[in-house]
mmCIF file of C-alpha atoms in Angstrom:
data_model
loop_
_atom_site.group_PDB
_atom_site.id
_atom_site.type_symbol
_atom_site.label_atom_id
_atom_site.label_comp_id
_atom_site.label_asym_id
_atom_site.label_seq_id
_atom_site.Cartn_x
_atom_site.Cartn_y
_atom_site.Cartn_z
ATOM 1 C CA MET A 26 -199.590 -14.066 -62.486
ATOM 2 C CA ASP A 27 -199.388 -16.442 -65.476
ATOM 3 C CA ILE A 28 -202.887 -17.824 -66.117
ATOM 4 C CA GLU A 29 -201.365 -21.258 -66.811
ATOM 5 C CA LEU A 30 -200.231 -21.419 -63.189
ATOM 6 C CA LEU A 31 -203.825 -21.003 -62.025
ATOM 7 C CA LYS A 32 -205.011 -23.706 -64.431
ATOM 8 C CA THR A 33 -202.335 -26.053 -63.114
ATOM 9 C CA PHE A 34 -203.201 -25.336 -59.479
ATOM 10 C CA LEU A 35 -206.900 -26.069 -60.095
ATOM 11 C CA GLU A 36 -206.141 -29.229 -62.067
ATOM 12 C CA VAL A 37 -203.987 -30.596 -59.259
ATOM 13 C CA LYS A 38 -206.738 -29.647 -56.825
ATOM 14 C CA ASN A 39 -209.282 -31.593 -58.895
ATOM 15 C CA THR A 40 -207.179 -34.693 -59.577
ATOM 16 C CA ARG A 41 -205.123 -34.721 -56.333
ATOM 17 C CA HIS A 42 -202.338 -36.207 -58.444
ATOM 18 C CA PHE A 43 -199.457 -34.482 -60.254
ATOM 19 C CA GLY A 44 -199.261 -37.173 -62.946
ATOM 20 C CA LYS A 45 -202.987 -37.080 -63.763
ATOM 21 C CA ALA A 46 -202.924 -33.292 -63.802
ATOM 22 C CA ALA A 47 -199.991 -33.415 -66.235
ATOM 23 C CA ASP A 48 -201.906 -35.789 -68.533
ATOM 24 C CA ASN A 49 -205.000 -33.564 -68.516
ATOM 25 C CA LEU A 50 -202.926 -30.441 -69.243
ATOM 26 C CA TYR A 51 -200.752 -32.155 -71.893
ATOM 27 C CA ILE A 52 -197.529 -31.238 -70.128
ATOM 28 C CA THR A 53 -194.933 -33.206 -68.199
ATOM 29 C CA GLN A 54 -195.215 -34.048 -64.507
ATOM 30 C CA ALA A 55 -191.999 -32.099 -63.946
ATOM 31 C CA ALA A 56 -193.672 -29.023 -65.473
ATOM 32 C CA VAL A 57 -196.646 -29.412 -63.104
ATOM 33 C CA SER A 58 -194.305 -29.645 -60.111
ATOM 34 C CA ALA A 59 -192.382 -26.590 -61.299
ATOM 35 C CA ARG A 60 -195.557 -24.528 -61.736
ATOM 36 C CA VAL A 61 -196.879 -25.449 -58.300
ATOM 37 C CA LYS A 62 -193.501 -24.600 -56.763
ATOM 38 C CA GLN A 63 -193.523 -21.261 -58.611
ATOM 39 C CA MET A 64 -196.961 -20.446 -57.170
ATOM 40 C CA GLU A 65 -195.875 -21.400 -53.672
ATOM 41 C CA GLU A 66 -192.854 -19.131 -53.972
ATOM 42 C CA TYR A 67 -195.064 -16.331 -55.312
ATOM 43 C CA PHE A 68 -197.492 -16.530 -52.356
ATOM 44 C CA GLY A 69 -194.872 -17.537 -49.815
ATOM 45 C CA VAL A 70 -196.957 -20.476 -48.554
ATOM 46 C CA GLN A 71 -197.284 -24.209 -49.139
ATOM 47 C CA LEU A 72 -200.368 -25.003 -51.228
ATOM 48 C CA PHE A 73 -200.289 -28.798 -51.185
ATOM 49 C CA ILE A 74 -199.251 -31.499 -48.731
ATOM 50 C CA ARG A 75 -197.379 -33.964 -50.889
ATOM 51 C CA LYS A 76 -197.909 -37.601 -49.969
ATOM 52 C CA ARG A 77 -197.549 -40.572 -52.275
ATOM 53 C CA ASN A 78 -200.807 -40.958 -54.232
ATOM 54 C CA ASN A 79 -202.513 -38.621 -51.768
ATOM 55 C CA ILE A 80 -202.041 -34.918 -52.604
ATOM 56 C CA GLN A 81 -203.942 -32.762 -50.128
ATOM 57 C CA LEU A 82 -204.598 -29.025 -50.055
ATOM 58 C CA THR A 83 -203.246 -26.990 -47.170
ATOM 59 C CA ALA A 84 -205.474 -24.408 -45.476
ATOM 60 C CA GLU A 85 -203.785 -21.742 -47.632
ATOM 61 C CA GLY A 86 -204.493 -23.805 -50.737
ATOM 62 C CA GLU A 87 -208.149 -24.110 -49.803
ATOM 63 C CA ARG A 88 -208.394 -20.318 -49.467
ATOM 64 C CA LEU A 89 -206.848 -19.847 -52.910
ATOM 65 C CA ILE A 90 -209.447 -21.969 -54.745
ATOM 66 C CA THR A 91 -212.193 -19.331 -54.961
ATOM 67 C CA HIS A 92 -209.759 -16.612 -56.053
ATOM 68 C CA ALA A 93 -208.186 -18.859 -58.696
ATOM 69 C CA GLU A 94 -211.579 -19.847 -60.115
ATOM 70 C CA THR A 95 -212.734 -16.207 -60.180
ATOM 71 C CA MET A 96 -209.557 -15.031 -61.942
ATOM 72 C CA LEU A 97 -209.782 -17.841 -64.486
ATOM 73 C CA LEU A 98 -213.433 -17.050 -65.202
ATOM 74 C CA ALA A 99 -212.655 -13.348 -65.579
ATOM 75 C CA TRP A 100 -209.788 -14.122 -67.959
ATOM 76 C CA ASN A 101 -211.904 -16.420 -70.120
ATOM 77 C CA ARG A 102 -214.710 -13.893 -70.250
ATOM 78 C CA ALA A 103 -212.322 -11.069 -71.193
ATOM 79 C CA ARG A 104 -210.852 -13.175 -73.982
ATOM 80 C CA GLN A 105 -214.317 -14.028 -75.317
ATOM 81 C CA ASP A 106 -215.499 -10.421 -75.051
ATOM 82 C CA VAL A 107 -212.531 -9.167 -77.064
ATOM 83 C CA ALA A 108 -213.071 -11.817 -79.734
ATOM 84 C CA LEU A 109 -216.789 -11.047 -79.940
ATOM 85 C CA LYS A 110 -216.179 -7.370 -80.639
ATOM 86 C CA THR A 111 -214.972 -8.259 -84.136
ATOM 87 C CA THR A 112 -218.379 -9.812 -84.896
ATOM 88 C CA LYS A 113 -220.287 -7.004 -83.132
ATOM 89 C CA LYS A 114 -221.793 -9.500 -80.689
ATOM 90 C CA ASP A 115 -222.184 -9.095 -76.961
ATOM 91 C CA GLN A 116 -221.806 -11.780 -74.324
ATOM 92 C CA LEU A 117 -224.255 -12.411 -71.496
ATOM 93 C CA GLY A 118 -223.604 -14.808 -68.625
ATOM 94 C CA ILE A 119 -226.596 -16.424 -66.890
ATOM 95 C CA GLY A 120 -226.220 -18.753 -63.921
ATOM 96 C CA ALA A 121 -228.598 -20.884 -61.884
ATOM 97 C CA THR A 122 -228.533 -23.818 -59.533
ATOM 98 C CA ALA A 123 -228.679 -27.266 -61.114
ATOM 99 C CA GLY A 124 -232.221 -27.791 -59.866
ATOM 100 C CA LEU A 125 -233.541 -24.546 -61.328
ATOM 101 C CA TRP A 126 -231.885 -25.072 -64.709
ATOM 102 C CA ASN A 127 -233.415 -28.510 -64.821
ATOM 103 C CA TYR A 128 -236.799 -27.363 -63.571
ATOM 104 C CA ALA A 129 -237.514 -24.460 -65.895
ATOM 105 C CA TYR A 130 -234.685 -22.350 -67.181
ATOM 106 C CA GLN A 131 -232.637 -24.357 -69.656
ATOM 107 C CA ASP A 132 -235.412 -23.949 -72.239
ATOM 108 C CA LYS A 133 -235.276 -20.169 -71.759
ATOM 109 C CA LEU A 134 -231.842 -19.935 -73.409
ATOM 110 C CA ALA A 135 -233.217 -20.696 -76.876
ATOM 111 C CA ALA A 136 -236.031 -18.165 -76.354
ATOM 112 C CA ILE A 137 -233.491 -15.496 -75.335
ATOM 113 C CA TYR A 138 -231.326 -16.215 -78.368
ATOM 114 C CA ARG A 139 -234.310 -16.029 -80.724
ATOM 115 C CA ALA A 140 -235.255 -12.644 -79.255
ATOM 116 C CA PHE A 141 -231.650 -11.350 -79.142
ATOM 117 C CA PRO A 142 -229.673 -13.066 -81.943
ATOM 118 C CA GLN A 143 -226.828 -10.581 -81.450
ATOM 119 C CA LEU A 144 -226.009 -12.242 -78.121
ATOM 120 C CA SER A 145 -223.449 -14.883 -77.303
ATOM 121 C CA LEU A 146 -224.844 -16.690 -74.264
ATOM 122 C CA ARG A 147 -222.903 -18.385 -71.492
ATOM 123 C CA SER A 148 -224.673 -20.574 -68.929
ATOM 124 C CA GLU A 149 -223.224 -21.565 -65.568
ATOM 125 C CA VAL A 150 -224.321 -24.101 -62.941
ATOM 126 C CA HIS A 151 -223.297 -23.339 -59.350
ATOM 127 C CA GLY A 152 -224.576 -23.313 -55.796
ATOM 128 C CA ALA A 153 -226.471 -20.259 -54.555
ATOM 129 C CA ASP A 154 -223.517 -18.811 -52.614
ATOM 130 C CA ASP A 155 -221.197 -19.088 -55.617
ATOM 131 C CA LEU A 156 -223.801 -17.523 -57.922
ATOM 132 C CA LEU A 157 -224.189 -14.544 -55.612
ATOM 133 C CA ARG A 158 -220.428 -14.110 -55.362
ATOM 134 C CA MET A 159 -219.995 -14.314 -59.143
ATOM 135 C CA VAL A 160 -222.649 -11.638 -59.751
ATOM 136 C CA MET A 161 -221.017 -9.379 -57.161
ATOM 137 C CA GLU A 162 -217.586 -9.926 -58.758
ATOM 138 C CA ARG A 163 -218.999 -9.351 -62.278
ATOM 139 C CA ALA A 164 -218.153 -12.889 -63.382
ATOM 140 C CA LEU A 165 -221.879 -13.359 -64.152
ATOM 141 C CA ASP A 166 -224.490 -10.902 -65.402
ATOM 142 C CA VAL A 167 -227.607 -12.660 -64.125
ATOM 143 C CA ALA A 168 -228.235 -15.356 -61.521
ATOM 144 C CA ILE A 169 -231.439 -17.276 -60.787
ATOM 145 C CA LEU A 170 -231.753 -18.630 -57.266
ATOM 146 C CA PHE A 171 -234.004 -19.119 -54.292
ATOM 147 C CA ASP A 172 -234.482 -16.459 -51.607
ATOM 148 C CA ALA A 173 -232.143 -13.744 -52.899
ATOM 149 C CA PRO A 174 -230.559 -11.515 -50.243
ATOM 150 C CA SER A 175 -231.327 -7.803 -50.069
ATOM 151 C CA MET A 176 -228.165 -5.884 -50.966
ATOM 152 C CA PRO A 177 -227.835 -2.269 -52.167
ATOM 153 C CA GLU A 178 -225.672 -3.298 -55.143
ATOM 154 C CA LEU A 179 -228.248 -5.766 -56.441
ATOM 155 C CA THR A 180 -231.531 -5.557 -58.276
ATOM 156 C CA VAL A 181 -233.831 -8.448 -57.403
ATOM 157 C CA ALA A 182 -236.704 -9.368 -59.721
ATOM 158 C CA SER A 183 -239.287 -12.002 -58.879
ATOM 159 C CA ALA A 184 -239.587 -15.034 -61.132
ATOM 160 C CA GLY A 185 -242.605 -16.348 -59.261
ATOM 161 C CA LYS A 186 -242.925 -19.271 -56.890
ATOM 162 C CA LEU A 187 -241.870 -22.843 -57.347
ATOM 163 C CA LYS A 188 -244.556 -25.097 -55.861
ATOM 164 C CA LEU A 189 -243.189 -28.414 -54.621
ATOM 165 C CA VAL A 190 -245.625 -31.294 -54.227
ATOM 166 C CA LEU A 191 -245.247 -34.863 -53.046
ATOM 167 C CA ALA A 192 -245.502 -37.176 -56.048
ATOM 168 C CA SER A 193 -245.274 -40.946 -56.208
ATOM 169 C CA THR A 194 -245.240 -43.904 -58.577
ATOM 170 C CA ILE A 195 -246.350 -46.209 -55.748
ATOM 171 C CA PRO A 196 -250.070 -46.938 -56.372
ATOM 172 C CA GLU A 197 -252.492 -45.462 -53.821
ATOM 173 C CA VAL A 198 -249.769 -44.645 -51.314
ATOM 174 C CA SER A 199 -250.636 -42.408 -48.359
ATOM 175 C CA ALA A 200 -248.616 -39.314 -47.459
ATOM 176 C CA LYS A 201 -247.335 -41.056 -44.315
ATOM 177 C CA ASN A 202 -246.222 -44.183 -46.149
ATOM 178 C CA ALA A 203 -244.747 -42.255 -49.078
ATOM 179 C CA LEU A 204 -241.994 -41.045 -46.758
ATOM 180 C CA LYS A 205 -241.430 -44.507 -45.329
ATOM 181 C CA GLU A 206 -241.458 -46.606 -48.493
ATOM 182 C CA SER A 207 -238.796 -45.917 -51.127
ATOM 183 C CA TYR A 208 -238.559 -42.159 -50.528
ATOM 184 C CA ILE A 209 -236.246 -39.945 -52.578
ATOM 185 C CA TYR A 210 -234.973 -36.792 -50.886
ATOM 186 C CA VAL A 211 -234.582 -33.956 -53.390
ATOM 187 C CA ASP A 212 -232.646 -31.112 -51.758
ATOM 188 C CA TRP A 213 -234.421 -27.847 -52.575
ATOM 189 C CA GLY A 214 -232.309 -25.692 -50.268
ATOM 190 C CA THR A 215 -232.254 -24.566 -46.645
ATOM 191 C CA ALA A 216 -235.858 -23.356 -46.366
ATOM 192 C CA PHE A 217 -237.189 -26.630 -47.781
ATOM 193 C CA ASN A 218 -234.901 -28.648 -45.509
ATOM 194 C CA MET A 219 -236.329 -26.837 -42.475
ATOM 195 C CA PHE A 220 -239.895 -27.392 -43.694
ATOM 196 C CA HIS A 221 -239.153 -31.065 -44.299
ATOM 197 C CA ALA A 222 -237.514 -31.582 -40.904
ATOM 198 C CA LYS A 223 -240.441 -29.915 -39.118
ATOM 199 C CA ARG A 224 -243.263 -31.658 -40.971
ATOM 200 C CA PHE A 225 -241.660 -35.056 -41.522
ATOM 201 C CA SER A 226 -239.412 -35.619 -38.528
ATOM 202 C CA GLU A 227 -240.266 -39.344 -38.504
ATOM 203 C CA ALA A 228 -239.458 -39.909 -42.185
ATOM 204 C CA ALA A 229 -237.400 -43.004 -42.945
ATOM 205 C CA PRO A 230 -233.902 -42.594 -44.403
ATOM 206 C CA ALA A 231 -234.114 -41.787 -48.106
ATOM 207 C CA ILE A 232 -233.172 -44.476 -50.606
ATOM 208 C CA LEU A 233 -231.742 -41.729 -52.834
ATOM 209 C CA TYR A 234 -230.514 -38.200 -52.112
ATOM 210 C CA THR A 235 -230.143 -35.770 -55.020
ATOM 211 C CA THR A 236 -230.113 -32.064 -55.859
ATOM 212 C CA MET A 237 -231.699 -32.616 -59.281
ATOM 213 C CA ALA A 238 -235.376 -33.313 -59.909
ATOM 214 C CA SER A 239 -234.576 -35.012 -63.224
ATOM 215 C CA ILE A 240 -232.558 -37.695 -61.407
ATOM 216 C CA ALA A 241 -235.481 -38.343 -59.060
ATOM 217 C CA GLU A 242 -237.917 -38.481 -61.985
ATOM 218 C CA ALA A 243 -235.725 -40.958 -63.888
ATOM 219 C CA PHE A 244 -235.427 -43.155 -60.788
ATOM 220 C CA MET A 245 -239.184 -43.053 -60.229
ATOM 221 C CA ARG A 246 -239.682 -44.169 -63.831
ATOM 222 C CA GLU A 247 -237.847 -47.415 -63.107
ATOM 223 C CA CYS A 248 -238.542 -48.000 -59.396
ATOM 224 C CA PRO A 249 -241.802 -47.231 -57.560
ATOM 225 C CA SER A 250 -240.915 -44.389 -55.198
ATOM 226 C CA SER A 251 -241.883 -40.913 -53.986
ATOM 227 C CA ALA A 252 -240.316 -37.431 -53.968
ATOM 228 C CA PHE A 253 -241.085 -33.731 -53.684
ATOM 229 C CA LEU A 254 -241.058 -32.362 -57.243
ATOM 230 C CA PRO A 255 -242.236 -29.148 -58.940
ATOM 231 C CA GLN A 256 -245.976 -29.312 -59.586
ATOM 232 C CA THR A 257 -245.493 -28.266 -63.221
ATOM 233 C CA MET A 258 -243.046 -31.136 -63.668
ATOM 234 C CA VAL A 259 -245.513 -33.652 -62.254
ATOM 235 C CA GLU A 260 -248.318 -32.303 -64.435
ATOM 236 C CA ALA A 261 -246.174 -32.582 -67.579
ATOM 237 C CA THR A 262 -244.429 -35.862 -66.771
ATOM 238 C CA THR A 263 -244.396 -38.866 -69.090
ATOM 239 C CA VAL A 264 -243.634 -41.230 -66.210
ATOM 240 C CA ALA A 265 -246.343 -43.864 -66.018
ATOM 241 C CA ASN A 266 -248.375 -44.021 -62.804
ATOM 242 C CA MET A 267 -246.930 -40.813 -61.336
ATOM 243 C CA GLN A 268 -249.574 -39.030 -59.308
ATOM 244 C CA LEU A 269 -249.919 -36.503 -56.519
ATOM 245 C CA VAL A 270 -250.089 -37.998 -53.049
ATOM 246 C CA ASP A 271 -253.429 -37.146 -51.438
ATOM 247 C CA ALA A 272 -253.415 -34.947 -48.313
ATOM 248 C CA ALA A 273 -249.671 -34.291 -48.499
ATOM 249 C CA PRO A 274 -248.559 -30.723 -47.694
ATOM 250 C CA SER A 275 -246.959 -28.669 -50.452
ATOM 251 C CA PHE A 276 -244.155 -26.143 -50.226
ATOM 252 C CA GLY A 277 -243.640 -22.888 -52.123
ATOM 253 C CA ARG A 278 -240.261 -21.276 -52.752
ATOM 254 C CA GLU A 279 -239.712 -17.798 -54.166
ATOM 255 C CA VAL A 280 -237.462 -17.796 -57.234
ATOM 256 C CA SER A 281 -235.473 -14.607 -57.790
ATOM 257 C CA ILE A 282 -233.477 -13.148 -60.667
ATOM 258 C CA ILE A 283 -230.560 -11.026 -59.489
ATOM 259 C CA PHE A 284 -228.109 -8.718 -61.266
ATOM 260 C CA ARG A 285 -225.924 -5.784 -60.395
ATOM 261 C CA SER A 286 -227.778 -2.485 -60.496
ATOM 262 C CA ASN A 287 -224.855 -0.877 -62.347
ATOM 263 C CA ASN A 288 -224.276 -3.721 -64.814
ATOM 264 C CA GLU A 289 -223.016 -2.359 -68.128
ATOM 265 C CA ARG A 290 -225.616 -4.547 -69.882
ATOM 266 C CA LEU A 291 -228.456 -3.313 -67.677
ATOM 267 C CA GLU A 292 -230.704 -2.206 -70.566
ATOM 268 C CA LEU A 293 -230.310 -5.596 -72.242
ATOM 269 C CA ILE A 294 -230.996 -7.474 -69.000
ATOM 270 C CA GLU A 295 -234.194 -5.498 -68.420
ATOM 271 C CA GLN A 296 -235.333 -6.336 -71.959
ATOM 272 C CA LEU A 297 -234.877 -10.088 -71.506
ATOM 273 C CA LEU A 298 -236.367 -10.226 -67.985
ATOM 274 C CA PRO A 299 -239.895 -10.987 -69.308
ATOM 275 C CA ILE A 300 -238.541 -14.151 -70.937
ATOM 276 C CA LEU A 301 -237.013 -15.369 -67.680
ATOM 277 C CA GLN A 302 -240.177 -14.447 -65.785
ATOM 278 C CA SER A 303 -242.610 -16.111 -68.195
#
């Protein structure tokens, strides 16, 4: 299949508008319509429900999204790999959730490059399920995530535990009141959600819900509030008046580094593991 058809399908999916997709792809709206029609004829199904100013995916279209994204990623990686061979460089793809990149791992990229200047690095931000799928489909070399599954095709290396503590910029707030007065809910995944629901079932509705600790920290800088944040982040923060909430329970999550056991870059991955684990 023409890779441009996949790009067009995903752009229409993102914009839900043929005209906006055409503008973003620098082609005509008629060309977008023709490409979508060509894909529908190829698969023998309708991919979009066409309503004025309201383009919706069909069930078949929804099922195509993951395959289209995987094929597009594989194509881009193949193109980059071929180009890199002329400079004798190798490419390594590392993925993590947004929270983990923000918490600790974005600074590791520079350390990896300094140790392995022959590498061309690619970083990806995805949810845990997508990261696992991409490693299994060889679209990523390494993924960093919470609570990695045990699978025979995967090697799982520990990156230690992330300790989450209740922090606040509300002066002298108690643990009970921290979850009732201007509380920010940072989503640290399923295990944390279960812990939170069990220990804080009477918590008031959050004034802010986010998957990124940096967003919570920035909000707390401007508005007195509380949130569960990594202990190392709280200890290193420049936010005035941020302190640990006394007598509040903490929560530890295992961080894992996963990669395929038969990855063609296995030797390289094992060499850079100490950097990711430090």
